[in-house]
CSV table of N, CA and C in Angstrom, one decimal:
chain,number,residue,atom,x,y,z
A,10,GLU,N,0.8,-1.2,0.0
A,10,GLU,CA,0.0,0.0,0.0
A,10,GLU,C,0.9,1.2,0.0
A,11,VAL,N,0.6,2.2,-0.9
A,11,VAL,CA,1.3,3.4,-1.0
A,11,VAL,C,0.9,4.3,0.2
A,12,GLN,N,1.9,4.8,0.9
A,12,GLN,CA,1.6,5.7,2.0
A,12,GLN,C,2.5,6.9,2.0
A,13,PHE,N,2.1,8.0,2.5
A,13,PHE,CA,2.9,9.2,2.6
A,13,PHE,C,3.0,9.7,4.0
A,14,VAL,N,4.1,10.3,4.3
A,14,VAL,CA,4.3,11.1,5.5
A,14,VAL,C,4.7,12.5,5.1
A,15,GLU,N,3.8,13.4,5.4
A,15,GLU,CA,3.9,14.8,5.0
A,15,GLU,C,4.0,15.7,6.2
A,16,SER,N,4.9,16.6,6.2
A,16,SER,CA,5.1,17.5,7.4
A,16,SER,C,5.7,18.8,6.9
A,17,GLY,N,5.7,19.8,7.9
A,17,GLY,CA,6.4,21.0,7.7
A,17,GLY,C,5.5,22.3,7.6
A,18,GLY,N,4.2,22.1,7.6
A,18,GLY,CA,3.3,23.2,7.5
A,18,GLY,C,3.4,24.0,8.8
A,19,GLY,N,2.8,25.2,8.8
A,19,GLY,CA,2.7,26.0,10.0
A,19,GLY,C,2.3,27.4,9.7
A,20,LEU,N,2.4,28.3,10.7
A,20,LEU,CA,2.1,29.7,10.6
A,20,LEU,C,3.4,30.5,10.6
A,21,VAL,N,3.5,31.4,9.6
A,21,VAL,CA,4.7,32.2,9.4
A,21,VAL,C,4.2,33.6,9.0
A,22,GLN,N,5.1,34.6,9.3
A,22,GLN,CA,4.8,36.0,8.8
A,22,GLN,C,5.2,36.1,7.4
A,23,ALA,N,4.6,37.1,6.7
A,23,ALA,CA,5.0,37.4,5.3
A,23,ALA,C,6.5,37.7,5.3
A,24,GLY,N,7.2,37.1,4.3
A,24,GLY,CA,8.6,37.2,4.1
A,24,GLY,C,9.4,36.1,4.7
A,25,GLY,N,8.7,35.3,5.5
A,25,GLY,CA,9.4,34.1,6.1
A,25,GLY,C,9.5,32.9,5.2
A,26,SER,N,10.0,31.8,5.8
A,26,SER,CA,10.2,30.6,5.0
A,26,SER,C,9.7,29.4,5.8
A,27,LEU,N,9.3,28.4,5.0
A,27,LEU,CA,9.0,27.1,5.5
A,27,LEU,C,9.5,26.0,4.5
A,28,ARG,N,9.8,24.8,5.1
A,28,ARG,CA,10.1,23.7,4.2
A,28,ARG,C,9.2,22.6,4.5
A,29,LEU,N,8.5,22.1,3.5
A,29,LEU,CA,7.6,21.0,3.5
A,29,LEU,C,8.4,19.8,3.1
A,30,SER,N,8.1,18.6,3.7
A,30,SER,CA,8.7,17.4,3.3
A,30,SER,C,7.6,16.3,3.1
A,31,CYS,N,7.9,15.4,2.2
A,31,CYS,CA,7.0,14.3,1.9
A,31,CYS,C,7.8,13.1,1.6
A,32,GLY,N,7.5,12.0,2.4
A,32,GLY,CA,8.2,10.7,2.2
A,32,GLY,C,7.1,9.7,1.7
A,33,ILE,N,7.5,8.9,0.8
A,33,ILE,CA,6.6,7.9,0.3
A,33,ILE,C,7.1,6.5,0.5
A,34,SER,N,6.3,5.6,0.8
A,34,SER,CA,6.6,4.2,0.9
A,34,SER,C,5.6,3.3,0.2
A,35,GLY,N,6.1,2.1,-0.2
A,35,GLY,CA,5.2,1.2,-0.9
A,35,GLY,C,5.0,1.4,-2.4
A,36,PHE,N,5.8,2.4,-3.0
A,36,PHE,CA,5.7,2.6,-4.4
A,36,PHE,C,6.4,1.5,-5.1
A,37,PRO,N,5.8,0.9,-6.1
A,37,PRO,CA,6.4,-0.3,-6.7
A,37,PRO,C,7.6,-0.1,-7.7
A,38,ARG,N,7.8,1.1,-8.1
A,38,ARG,CA,8.9,1.4,-9.1
A,38,ARG,C,9.5,2.7,-8.8
A,39,ASP,N,10.7,3.0,-9.3
A,39,ASP,CA,11.3,4.3,-9.1
A,39,ASP,C,11.1,5.3,-10.2
A,40,GLY,N,10.3,4.9,-11.2
A,40,GLY,CA,10.0,5.9,-12.2
A,40,GLY,C,8.7,6.6,-12.0
A,41,TYR,N,8.8,7.7,-11.1
A,41,TYR,CA,7.7,8.5,-10.8
A,41,TYR,C,8.0,9.9,-10.7
A,42,ALA,N,7.0,10.7,-10.8
A,42,ALA,CA,7.2,12.2,-10.6
A,42,ALA,C,6.6,12.5,-9.2
A,43,MET,N,7.2,13.5,-8.6
A,43,MET,CA,6.9,13.9,-7.2
A,43,MET,C,6.4,15.4,-7.3
A,44,GLY,N,5.2,15.6,-6.8
A,44,GLY,CA,4.6,17.0,-7.0
A,44,GLY,C,4.2,17.6,-5.7
A,45,TRP,N,4.0,18.9,-5.7
A,45,TRP,CA,3.4,19.7,-4.7
A,45,TRP,C,2.2,20.4,-5.2
A,46,PHE,N,1.1,20.4,-4.6
A,46,PHE,CA,-0.1,21.1,-5.0
A,46,PHE,C,-0.6,21.9,-3.8
A,47,ARG,N,-1.5,22.8,-4.1
A,47,ARG,CA,-2.1,23.6,-3.0
A,47,ARG,C,-3.5,23.9,-3.3
A,48,GLN,N,-4.3,24.1,-2.3
A,48,GLN,CA,-5.7,24.5,-2.4
A,48,GLN,C,-6.0,25.6,-1.4
A,49,ALA,N,-6.2,26.8,-1.8
A,49,ALA,CA,-6.6,27.9,-0.9
A,49,ALA,C,-8.1,27.9,-0.8
A,50,PRO,N,-8.6,28.5,0.3
A,50,PRO,CA,-10.1,28.6,0.5
A,50,PRO,C,-10.8,29.3,-0.7
A,51,GLY,N,-11.8,28.6,-1.2
A,51,GLY,CA,-12.5,29.2,-2.3
A,51,GLY,C,-11.9,29.1,-3.7
A,52,LYS,N,-10.7,28.4,-3.7
A,52,LYS,CA,-10.0,28.3,-5.0
A,52,LYS,C,-9.9,26.8,-5.4
A,53,SER,N,-9.6,26.6,-6.6
A,53,SER,CA,-9.3,25.2,-7.1
A,53,SER,C,-7.9,24.8,-6.7
A,54,ARG,N,-7.7,23.5,-6.7
A,54,ARG,CA,-6.4,23.0,-6.4
A,54,ARG,C,-5.5,23.3,-7.6
A,55,GLU,N,-4.2,23.7,-7.3
A,55,GLU,CA,-3.3,24.1,-8.4
A,55,GLU,C,-1.9,23.4,-8.1
A,56,GLY,N,-1.3,23.1,-9.2
A,56,GLY,CA,0.1,22.6,-9.1
A,56,GLY,C,1.0,23.7,-8.7
A,57,VAL,N,2.0,23.4,-7.8
A,57,VAL,CA,3.0,24.4,-7.3
A,57,VAL,C,4.3,24.1,-7.9
A,58,GLY,N,4.7,22.8,-7.8
A,58,GLY,CA,6.0,22.4,-8.4
A,58,GLY,C,6.1,20.9,-8.4
A,59,CYS,N,7.0,20.4,-9.2
A,59,CYS,CA,7.2,19.0,-9.2
A,59,CYS,C,8.6,18.7,-9.7
A,60,ILE,N,9.0,17.4,-9.5
A,60,ILE,CA,10.4,17.0,-9.8
A,60,ILE,C,10.3,15.5,-10.2
A,61,GLY,N,11.0,15.2,-11.3
A,61,GLY,CA,11.1,13.8,-11.7
A,61,GLY,C,12.1,13.1,-10.9
A,62,ARG,N,11.8,11.9,-10.4
A,62,ARG,CA,12.7,11.2,-9.5
A,62,ARG,C,13.9,10.8,-10.2
A,63,ARG,N,13.8,10.3,-11.4
A,63,ARG,CA,15.0,9.8,-12.1
A,63,ARG,C,15.9,10.9,-12.7
A,64,ASP,N,15.3,11.9,-13.3
A,64,ASP,CA,16.2,12.8,-14.0
A,64,ASP,C,16.3,14.2,-13.3
A,65,GLY,N,15.5,14.4,-12.3
A,65,GLY,CA,15.6,15.6,-11.5
A,65,GLY,C,15.1,16.9,-12.2
A,66,SER,N,14.4,16.7,-13.3
A,66,SER,CA,13.8,17.9,-13.9
A,66,SER,C,12.7,18.4,-13.1
A,67,THR,N,12.5,19.8,-13.2
A,67,THR,CA,11.5,20.4,-12.3
A,67,THR,C,10.6,21.3,-13.1
A,68,LEU,N,9.4,21.6,-12.5
A,68,LEU,CA,8.4,22.5,-13.1
A,68,LEU,C,7.8,23.3,-12.0
A,69,TYR,N,7.6,24.6,-12.2
A,69,TYR,CA,7.1,25.5,-11.2
A,69,TYR,C,5.9,26.3,-11.8
A,70,ALA,N,4.9,26.5,-10.9
A,70,ALA,CA,3.9,27.5,-11.3
A,70,ALA,C,4.5,28.9,-11.3
A,71,ASP,N,4.0,29.7,-12.2
A,71,ASP,CA,4.5,31.1,-12.4
A,71,ASP,C,4.4,31.8,-11.1
A,72,SER,N,3.4,31.6,-10.3
A,72,SER,CA,3.2,32.3,-9.1
A,72,SER,C,4.2,32.1,-8.0
A,73,VAL,N,5.0,31.0,-8.1
A,73,VAL,CA,6.0,30.7,-7.1
A,73,VAL,C,7.4,30.7,-7.6
A,74,LYS,N,7.6,30.9,-8.9
A,74,LYS,CA,9.0,30.9,-9.5
A,74,LYS,C,9.9,31.9,-8.8
A,75,GLY,N,11.1,31.5,-8.5
A,75,GLY,CA,12.0,32.4,-7.8
A,75,GLY,C,11.8,32.4,-6.3
A,76,ARG,N,10.7,31.8,-5.8
A,76,ARG,CA,10.5,31.8,-4.3
A,76,ARG,C,10.5,30.4,-3.8
A,77,PHE,N,10.0,29.4,-4.5
A,77,PHE,CA,9.9,28.1,-4.1
A,77,PHE,C,10.9,27.2,-4.8
A,78,THR,N,11.4,26.2,-4.1
A,78,THR,CA,12.3,25.3,-4.7
A,78,THR,C,12.0,23.8,-4.4
A,79,ILE,N,11.9,23.0,-5.4
A,79,ILE,CA,11.7,21.6,-5.2
A,79,ILE,C,13.0,20.8,-5.2
A,80,SER,N,13.1,19.9,-4.3
A,80,SER,CA,14.3,19.0,-4.2
A,80,SER,C,13.9,17.6,-3.8
A,81,SER,N,14.8,16.7,-3.9
A,81,SER,CA,14.4,15.3,-3.5
A,81,SER,C,15.7,14.6,-3.0
A,82,ASP,N,15.4,13.6,-2.1
A,82,ASP,CA,16.4,12.7,-1.6
A,82,ASP,C,16.0,11.3,-2.0
A,83,ASN,N,16.5,10.8,-3.1
A,83,ASN,CA,16.0,9.6,-3.6
A,83,ASN,C,16.3,8.4,-2.7
A,84,ALA,N,17.4,8.5,-2.0
A,84,ALA,CA,17.7,7.4,-1.1
A,84,ALA,C,16.6,7.2,0.0
A,85,LYS,N,16.0,8.3,0.3
A,85,LYS,CA,15.0,8.3,1.4
A,85,LYS,C,13.6,8.3,0.8
A,86,ASN,N,13.5,8.3,-0.6
A,86,ASN,CA,12.2,8.5,-1.2
A,86,ASN,C,11.4,9.6,-0.6
A,87,THR,N,12.0,10.8,-0.5
A,87,THR,CA,11.5,11.9,0.1
A,87,THR,C,11.7,13.1,-0.8
A,88,TRP,N,10.7,14.0,-0.9
A,88,TRP,CA,10.9,15.3,-1.6
A,88,TRP,C,10.4,16.4,-0.8
A,89,TYR,N,11.0,17.6,-1.2
A,89,TYR,CA,10.8,18.8,-0.3
A,89,TYR,C,10.3,20.0,-1.1
A,90,LEU,N,9.6,20.9,-0.4
A,90,LEU,CA,9.3,22.2,-1.0
A,90,LEU,C,9.8,23.2,-0.1
A,91,GLN,N,10.9,23.9,-0.5
A,91,GLN,CA,11.4,25.0,0.2
A,91,GLN,C,10.7,26.3,-0.2
A,92,MET,N,10.0,27.0,0.7
A,92,MET,CA,9.2,28.1,0.4
A,92,MET,C,9.8,29.3,1.1
A,93,ASP,N,10.3,30.3,0.3
A,93,ASP,CA,10.9,31.5,0.8
A,93,ASP,C,10.1,32.7,0.3
A,94,SER,N,10.3,33.8,1.0
A,94,SER,CA,9.6,35.1,0.6
A,94,SER,C,8.1,34.8,0.6
A,95,LEU,N,7.6,34.2,1.6
A,95,LEU,CA,6.1,33.8,1.6
A,95,LEU,C,5.3,35.1,1.7
A,96,ILE,N,4.1,35.0,1.0
A,96,ILE,CA,3.2,36.1,1.0
A,96,ILE,C,1.8,35.5,1.5
A,97,PRO,N,0.9,36.4,1.9
A,97,PRO,CA,-0.4,35.8,2.4
A,97,PRO,C,-1.1,35.0,1.3
A,98,GLU,N,-0.9,35.3,0.1
A,98,GLU,CA,-1.6,34.6,-1.0
A,98,GLU,C,-1.1,33.1,-1.1
A,99,ASP,N,0.0,32.8,-0.4
A,99,ASP,CA,0.5,31.4,-0.4
A,99,ASP,C,-0.3,30.6,0.6
A,100,THR,N,-1.1,31.2,1.4
A,100,THR,CA,-1.9,30.4,2.4
A,100,THR,C,-2.8,29.4,1.7
A,101,ALA,N,-2.7,28.1,2.1
A,101,ALA,CA,-3.4,27.1,1.5
A,101,ALA,C,-3.1,25.8,2.2
A,102,VAL,N,-3.8,24.7,1.9
A,102,VAL,CA,-3.4,23.4,2.3
A,102,VAL,C,-2.5,22.9,1.2
A,103,TYR,N,-1.4,22.4,1.5
A,103,TYR,CA,-0.4,21.9,0.6
A,103,TYR,C,-0.4,20.4,0.6
A,104,TYR,N,-0.4,19.8,-0.6
A,104,TYR,CA,-0.5,18.3,-0.7
A,104,TYR,C,0.7,17.9,-1.5
A,105,CYS,N,1.3,16.8,-1.1
A,105,CYS,CA,2.3,16.1,-1.9
A,105,CYS,C,1.6,15.0,-2.7
A,106,ALA,N,2.2,14.6,-3.8
A,106,ALA,CA,1.6,13.6,-4.6
A,106,ALA,C,2.6,13.0,-5.5
A,107,ALA,N,2.3,11.8,-6.0
A,107,ALA,CA,3.2,11.0,-6.9
A,107,ALA,C,2.4,10.4,-8.0
A,108,THR,N,3.0,10.2,-9.1
A,108,THR,CA,2.4,9.6,-10.3
A,108,THR,C,3.4,8.8,-11.1
A,109,TRP,N,2.9,7.8,-11.8
A,109,TRP,CA,3.7,7.1,-12.7
A,109,TRP,C,4.3,8.0,-13.8
A,110,LEU,N,5.6,8.0,-13.9
A,110,LEU,CA,6.2,8.8,-15.0
A,110,LEU,C,7.7,8.4,-15.0
A,111,GLU,N,8.2,7.9,-16.1
A,111,GLU,CA,9.5,7.4,-16.2
A,111,GLU,C,10.5,8.6,-16.0
A,112,GLU,N,10.2,9.7,-16.6
A,112,GLU,CA,11.1,10.9,-16.5
A,112,GLU,C,10.3,12.1,-16.6
A,113,GLY,N,10.9,13.2,-16.1
A,113,GLY,CA,10.2,14.5,-16.1
A,113,GLY,C,9.1,14.5,-15.1
A,114,CYS,N,8.3,15.6,-15.2
A,114,CYS,CA,7.2,15.8,-14.3
A,114,CYS,C,6.2,16.7,-14.9
A,115,ALA,N,5.0,16.7,-14.4
A,115,ALA,CA,3.9,17.6,-14.9
A,115,ALA,C,2.9,17.8,-13.8
A,116,PHE,N,1.9,18.6,-14.1
A,116,PHE,CA,0.9,18.9,-13.1
A,116,PHE,C,-0.4,18.1,-13.4
A,117,TYR,N,-0.4,17.0,-14.0
A,117,TYR,CA,-1.6,16.2,-14.2
A,117,TYR,C,-1.4,14.7,-14.0
A,118,ASP,N,-2.4,14.0,-13.9
A,118,ASP,CA,-2.5,12.6,-13.8
A,118,ASP,C,-1.8,12.0,-12.6
A,119,TYR,N,-1.9,12.7,-11.5
A,119,TYR,CA,-1.4,12.2,-10.2
A,119,TYR,C,-2.3,11.2,-9.6
A,120,ASP,N,-1.8,10.1,-9.1
A,120,ASP,CA,-2.6,9.0,-8.7
A,120,ASP,C,-2.5,8.8,-7.2
A,121,TYR,N,-1.5,9.3,-6.5
A,121,TYR,CA,-1.3,9.0,-5.1
A,121,TYR,C,-1.1,10.4,-4.4
A,122,TRP,N,-1.8,10.6,-3.3
A,122,TRP,CA,-1.8,11.9,-2.6
A,122,TRP,C,-1.6,11.7,-1.1
A,123,GLY,N,-0.8,12.7,-0.6
A,123,GLY,CA,-0.6,12.8,0.9
A,123,GLY,C,-1.8,13.4,1.5
A,124,GLN,N,-1.8,13.5,2.8
A,124,GLN,CA,-2.9,14.0,3.6
A,124,GLN,C,-3.1,15.5,3.6
A,125,GLY,N,-2.1,16.2,3.2
A,125,GLY,CA,-2.1,17.7,3.2
A,125,GLY,C,-1.6,18.3,4.5
A,126,THR,N,-1.0,19.5,4.4
A,126,THR,CA,-0.5,20.2,5.6
A,126,THR,C,-0.9,21.7,5.4
A,127,GLN,N,-1.3,22.3,6.4
A,127,GLN,CA,-1.8,23.7,6.4
A,127,GLN,C,-0.6,24.7,6.4
A,128,VAL,N,-0.5,25.6,5.5
A,128,VAL,CA,0.4,26.7,5.5
A,128,VAL,C,-0.3,28.0,5.6
A,129,THR,N,-0.1,28.8,6.6
A,129,THR,CA,-0.7,30.0,6.8
A,129,THR,C,0.3,31.1,6.9
A,130,VAL,N,0.2,32.2,6.1
A,130,VAL,CA,1.1,33.3,6.0
A,130,VAL,C,0.3,34.5,6.5
A,131,SER,N,0.8,35.1,7.5
A,131,SER,CA,0.1,36.3,8.1
A,131,SER,C,0.8,37.6,7.6
A,132,SER,N,0.1,38.7,7.6
A,132,SER,CA,0.6,40.0,7.3
A,132,SER,C,1.4,40.6,8.5
């Protein structure tokens, strides 16, 4: 059974930083993409960033480019979202996710999801 351990959310002031982490277990192959998504109150879920486990390629939403960074530790089957220069608009529940993909990553067709962690950015 695929399971996630997601952590790192919290309350920070605007301009501050947080690092989210997500570890996955039970995934039957190493060819997958690792993503971060978020859903703010009253808004649809959107992709934030992703990374391909095998090739390390990354993709970011325009709204977070230059502020958020995706990284991974393949030995631990764990990936991270480093969030810097946070603004109140970043407030959302953040979800990690994984999908079958031999290389690269994208913001669609994700099959497995973590439980989500709340990120709140105050003014």
